[in-house]
Amino acid sequence: MAVRVLCSRQALRLCSVLASPSTSSSSSSSLGLQQSNRGLRVGFLGAPFNKGQRRAGVSEGPQAVKDTGIITTLHDLGVDVRDYGDVELDNNNNNHNNNHSKQLTDDVSDSLYLGPNGERHFQTVLTYNQRLSSKVGEVLKDGRLCVTVGGDHSIAIGTIHGHAHSNPEHQVVVLWVDAHADLNTGTSSPSGNMHGMPAAFHITNLSSRHAKLQDGFPQASLATTHLAYIGLRDVDKGERAFLDQLGIVNYGMREVDRLGVREVVARCLDHLSPSNTRPLHVSFDIDALDPLEAPSTGTPVRGGLTMREGLVVVEEARAGGHMGALDLVEVNPHLGTPTDAAYTAHAAKEIIMGALVGGDSQ
């Protein structure tokens, strides 16, 4: 495994040197890709939010991914892409360098922000996600596929809510690609970190277990049959109980190894049955990939998806033609070496590109 990934890193460096096409054949191929991607309209959102967990740096994930040149690359491939900028909470509360953010590592100070069931930064997380939900809805109403780059995975509270409530049927189906189920409630969570809870906020069967804002946000919209997982390998006891009791489809790495990733994705998509009236939302945590593929992330778990397996997941999701939104979360450029951070940001770029235009077009 280590040898294979080392080779892929060397190949990445080599590809960066050879990236500029110099032959008529490559120019012709580029023109063909531009033509095939015409009509694809994408809205790019940054969600530089870190209050769902306690590691500094994840709020810099959106900029790290943008710095890979992904928006320019999409333009060059003929995609109509608009950068909607970053969704901020406010000038003081969402700055990763301010004193409030430093309290993320201070348990005594952090206790001041607990929700009714011990959720850390409860009010801040939900207030931010309410704003994010509105922005996602704006992108979708513009007729664009919404790509949101986090930030921690608590932002999926807002992205999925915005996607569902922009649909007249208030329905989406969700493919959750992650090492973790993110299905805790405040009472089941060992940590109280809300990046481990977003999926549960959307499940109607679990809605009563969550406190909400005074106006009722977020409103749950997912039946248990509207969610499927790929890549699980670190699931809390309470989450496992919910998965089993509610019959939520989930494929861990053992099933990926046994069945093959393409078969796993096919089974998930067959179960979810996305359509024009129930579009697909893909929520991809970079820690679904093995740490050798994406080292700069807050909760890495060994034994994850290879880059190629991750690309197969999003390419197959794209191939169905009903994807309306994509999240890419938990890139943390503060973790690991600068090389690790750059490598992880490029891994995120590859996953996004695979979801939008296919992995062979990079």
XYZ file of C-alpha atoms in Angstrom:
362
model
C 0.000 0.000 0.000
C 2.727 2.497 1.002
C 4.732 1.741 -2.128
C 1.667 2.132 -4.346
C 0.713 5.468 -2.817
C 4.285 6.748 -2.942
C 4.273 5.978 -6.636
C 1.015 7.872 -7.044
C 2.559 10.892 -5.315
C 5.510 10.760 -7.670
C 3.083 10.502 -10.562
C 1.235 13.566 -9.284
C 4.440 15.595 -9.285
C 5.265 14.332 -12.756
C 1.784 15.207 -13.989
C 2.174 18.754 -12.699
C 5.277 19.129 -14.852
C 3.534 17.665 -17.882
C 0.203 19.405 -17.301
C 0.421 21.807 -20.238
C -0.614 20.083 -23.468
C 1.999 20.397 -26.193
C 0.761 18.171 -28.971
C -2.071 18.433 -31.431
C -3.479 15.213 -30.004
C -3.763 16.670 -26.498
C -5.207 19.912 -27.879
C -7.832 17.928 -29.746
C -8.641 15.977 -26.589
C -8.984 19.217 -24.608
C -11.355 20.633 -27.221
C -13.462 17.477 -27.031
C -13.695 17.773 -23.249
C -14.720 21.421 -23.515
C -17.498 20.504 -25.904
C -18.719 17.617 -23.738
C -18.858 19.835 -20.634
C -20.800 22.660 -22.271
C -24.146 23.000 -20.560
C -22.743 22.027 -17.148
C -23.417 24.941 -14.793
C -21.705 24.873 -11.407
C -21.844 27.183 -8.406
C -18.842 27.056 -6.086
C -19.354 27.928 -2.397
C -16.771 28.142 0.366
C -17.881 27.253 3.892
C -14.886 28.219 6.076
C -16.457 26.972 9.293
C -14.722 25.199 12.178
C -17.051 25.245 15.181
C -18.301 21.688 14.661
C -15.008 20.329 16.004
C -11.997 21.435 18.039
C -9.016 21.536 15.667
C -7.895 24.877 14.283
C -7.269 25.118 10.550
C -10.229 23.413 8.906
C -11.750 26.828 8.189
C -8.868 27.322 5.747
C -9.909 24.276 3.734
C -11.944 26.166 1.113
C -9.067 28.494 0.271
C -6.596 25.607 0.145
C -8.800 23.828 -2.388
C -9.308 27.009 -4.419
C -5.543 27.523 -4.441
C -5.193 24.306 -6.456
C -6.635 26.229 -9.403
C -9.812 24.182 -9.540
C -12.060 26.995 -10.768
C -9.686 27.890 -13.605
C -9.384 24.210 -14.497
C -13.160 23.881 -14.709
C -13.369 26.991 -16.896
C -10.683 25.575 -19.181
C -12.716 22.384 -19.538
C -15.730 24.311 -20.762
C -17.716 24.299 -17.513
C -19.836 27.359 -16.758
C -18.658 27.864 -13.179
C -19.439 30.790 -10.908
C -17.621 31.393 -7.648
C -20.200 32.561 -5.089
C -17.477 33.271 -2.535
C -17.425 32.207 1.093
C -20.426 32.034 3.393
C -19.395 33.845 6.551
C -21.168 33.817 9.892
C -20.148 37.350 10.846
C -16.977 39.372 11.090
C -16.126 38.171 14.589
C -17.621 34.720 15.000
C -16.251 32.930 11.965
C -12.647 34.130 11.927
C -10.416 31.161 12.638
C -7.749 33.474 14.113
C -9.894 35.247 16.711
C -10.081 34.552 20.444
C -13.450 32.802 20.206
C -11.977 30.233 17.855
C -9.083 29.635 20.247
C -11.632 28.497 22.809
C -12.167 25.391 20.680
C -9.225 23.830 22.498
C -10.290 25.117 25.928
C -12.859 22.820 27.543
C -13.718 25.313 30.304
C -14.460 28.163 27.874
C -16.143 25.789 25.453
C -18.680 24.786 28.111
C -20.201 28.261 27.766
C -21.402 27.346 24.266
C -22.997 23.971 24.970
C -26.440 23.137 23.627
C -29.230 21.553 25.682
C -27.842 18.039 25.175
C -24.153 18.891 25.396
C -23.648 19.894 21.746
C -20.587 22.114 21.475
C -21.195 25.534 19.907
C -24.823 24.559 19.333
C -26.214 28.032 18.597
C -23.264 29.034 16.418
C -23.338 25.840 14.361
C -27.059 26.048 13.636
C -27.067 29.794 12.993
C -24.236 29.407 10.494
C -25.946 26.485 8.790
C -29.181 28.418 8.463
C -27.279 31.078 6.533
C -25.499 28.420 4.470
C -28.817 26.728 3.659
C -30.109 29.986 2.201
C -26.997 30.414 0.059
C -27.168 26.839 -1.253
C -30.784 27.493 -2.198
C -29.698 30.612 -4.088
C -27.115 28.654 -6.104
C -29.629 25.950 -6.965
C -32.293 28.468 -7.958
C -29.754 29.895 -10.396
C -29.875 26.500 -12.120
C -26.411 25.417 -11.010
C -25.060 22.282 -9.380
C -23.902 23.478 -5.958
C -20.392 22.511 -4.823
C -19.711 23.467 -1.201
C -16.182 23.138 0.176
C -15.754 23.110 3.946
C -14.970 23.525 6.638
C -15.958 20.761 8.979
C -18.748 18.289 8.234
C -21.292 20.112 10.388
C -21.861 22.265 7.280
C -23.879 19.390 5.827
C -26.687 20.473 8.155
C -27.028 23.562 5.978
C -26.143 22.178 2.563
C -28.600 19.285 2.653
C -31.305 21.474 4.178
C -30.816 24.078 1.449
C -30.871 21.403 -1.245
C -34.004 19.732 0.088
C -35.925 22.958 0.600
C -35.073 24.293 -2.848
C -36.909 21.279 -4.266
C -40.711 21.700 -4.434
C -41.058 18.142 -3.123
C -38.621 18.927 -0.263
C -36.890 15.665 -1.089
C -33.308 14.729 -1.786
C -31.431 11.462 -1.470
C -27.988 11.505 0.108
C -24.875 9.453 -0.583
C -22.618 9.953 2.440
C -18.967 9.050 1.792
C -17.060 9.059 5.053
C -15.004 7.072 7.529
C -17.598 8.080 10.134
C -21.388 7.912 10.177
C -21.895 11.445 11.607
C -25.188 10.103 12.959
C -24.841 11.023 16.628
C -27.277 13.100 18.625
C -26.240 15.270 21.538
C -27.071 12.483 23.965
C -25.306 9.711 22.028
C -22.161 11.644 21.093
C -19.041 10.849 23.146
C -17.494 14.243 22.299
C -20.353 16.687 21.748
C -18.694 17.788 18.504
C -21.399 18.666 16.004
C -19.408 17.580 12.959
C -20.353 14.107 14.171
C -24.101 14.872 14.069
C -25.162 16.364 10.703
C -26.745 13.250 9.203
C -28.933 12.754 12.261
C -30.380 16.265 11.949
C -31.896 15.315 8.593
C -33.433 11.931 9.496
C -37.102 12.381 10.311
C -37.024 9.422 12.728
C -34.302 11.158 14.773
C -35.598 14.723 14.540
C -37.241 14.679 17.960
C -33.892 13.818 19.570
C -32.364 17.132 18.429
C -32.881 20.606 19.814
C -33.409 23.278 17.156
C -33.312 27.035 16.799
C -36.360 28.968 17.982
C -37.728 29.183 14.438
C -37.535 25.389 14.088
C -34.381 25.204 11.965
C -33.360 22.712 10.714
C -36.448 20.860 9.524
C -35.695 17.177 8.886
C -36.598 15.875 5.434
C -34.887 12.499 4.960
C -36.615 9.166 5.336
C -34.229 6.426 6.402
C -34.393 5.060 2.853
C -33.041 8.373 1.510
C -29.553 7.932 2.987
C -26.740 5.506 2.154
C -23.143 5.318 3.367
C -19.878 4.262 1.742
C -16.486 3.959 3.454
C -17.460 3.552 7.121
C -14.755 2.203 9.427
C -15.025 4.203 12.680
C -18.622 4.153 13.931
C -19.621 5.041 17.497
C -21.772 2.641 19.503
C -24.822 4.922 19.424
C -24.462 5.452 15.689
C -24.264 1.713 15.060
C -27.467 1.263 17.041
C -29.230 3.896 14.900
C -27.946 2.335 11.663
C -29.186 -1.099 12.701
C -32.501 -0.040 14.253
C -33.450 2.242 11.363
C -32.180 -0.072 8.632
C -30.020 2.602 6.991
C -27.999 1.200 4.087
C -24.288 1.333 4.866
C -21.195 -0.190 3.326
C -17.978 -0.258 5.307
C -14.526 -0.936 3.946
C -14.975 -4.678 4.445
C -17.850 -4.635 1.952
C -15.863 -2.427 -0.422
C -13.047 -4.987 -0.337
C -15.384 -7.955 -0.731
C -17.765 -6.616 -3.385
C -15.637 -4.020 -5.142
C -16.320 -0.310 -5.014
C -18.255 -0.177 -8.283
C -20.744 -2.769 -7.058
C -21.116 -0.972 -3.733
C -21.898 2.324 -5.469
C -24.338 0.596 -7.819
C -26.205 -0.920 -4.870
C -26.366 2.430 -3.065
C -27.657 4.278 -6.114
C -30.174 1.544 -6.847
C -31.430 1.855 -3.280
C -31.577 5.661 -3.333
C -33.136 5.850 -6.822
C -32.302 9.504 -7.524
C -34.454 11.245 -10.112
C -35.420 14.696 -11.344
C -37.861 15.050 -8.449
C -35.520 13.588 -5.806
C -32.021 14.756 -6.746
C -28.821 13.254 -5.390
C -26.718 15.035 -2.795
C -23.191 13.658 -2.350
C -21.530 14.561 0.951
C -17.861 13.550 0.752
C -15.593 13.762 3.785
C -11.957 13.704 2.691
C -11.256 11.233 5.525
C -13.163 8.628 3.517
C -9.857 8.341 1.675
C -6.989 6.513 3.314
C -4.679 8.887 5.249
C -1.918 8.049 2.777
C -4.106 9.700 0.133
C -5.330 12.636 2.263
C -3.204 13.102 5.391
C -4.260 16.635 6.393
C -7.623 15.984 7.989
C -8.831 16.079 11.576
C -10.001 12.501 12.209
C -8.017 10.215 9.877
C -8.683 6.474 9.993
C -6.363 3.970 8.342
C -7.648 1.448 5.834
C -9.729 3.827 3.737
C -10.572 4.274 0.090
C -7.787 4.661 -2.435
C -7.931 7.716 -4.645
C -9.116 5.581 -7.530
C -11.914 4.094 -5.388
C -12.948 7.578 -4.276
C -13.067 8.691 -7.892
C -15.180 5.690 -8.864
C -17.712 6.653 -6.184
C -18.176 10.194 -7.473
C -17.868 9.286 -11.160
C -20.643 6.714 -10.830
C -22.763 9.179 -8.863
C -22.228 11.718 -11.645
C -23.046 9.209 -14.380
C -26.642 8.898 -13.189
C -27.285 12.498 -14.194
C -29.299 13.504 -11.118
C -26.642 15.013 -8.850
C -27.745 18.420 -7.596
C -25.141 19.168 -4.945
C -21.748 18.046 -3.666
C -20.024 18.701 -0.338
C -16.268 18.247 0.096
C -15.276 18.706 3.727
C -12.626 18.348 6.443
C -9.503 19.439 4.543
C -7.304 20.954 7.267
C -4.112 22.561 5.931
C -2.783 23.114 9.482
C -2.302 19.382 10.012
C 0.803 17.560 8.826
C 3.568 19.058 6.729
C 3.081 21.671 3.998
C 3.497 18.826 1.509
C 0.741 16.861 3.278
C -1.547 19.895 3.171
C -0.955 20.498 -0.536
C -1.407 16.820 -1.305
C -4.716 16.705 0.579
C -6.000 19.835 -1.154
C -5.156 18.279 -4.520
C -6.934 15.082 -3.466
C -10.019 17.202 -2.773
C -9.666 18.823 -6.180
C -9.493 15.407 -7.853
C -12.658 14.231 -6.092
C -14.565 17.380 -7.077
C -13.333 17.146 -10.661
C -14.320 13.489 -10.798
C -17.815 14.347 -9.593
C -18.255 17.116 -12.147
C -16.425 16.110 -15.306
C -14.942 12.660 -14.686
C -11.544 11.646 -13.387
C -9.932 11.270 -16.823
C -10.316 14.970 -17.594
C -7.853 16.304 -15.046
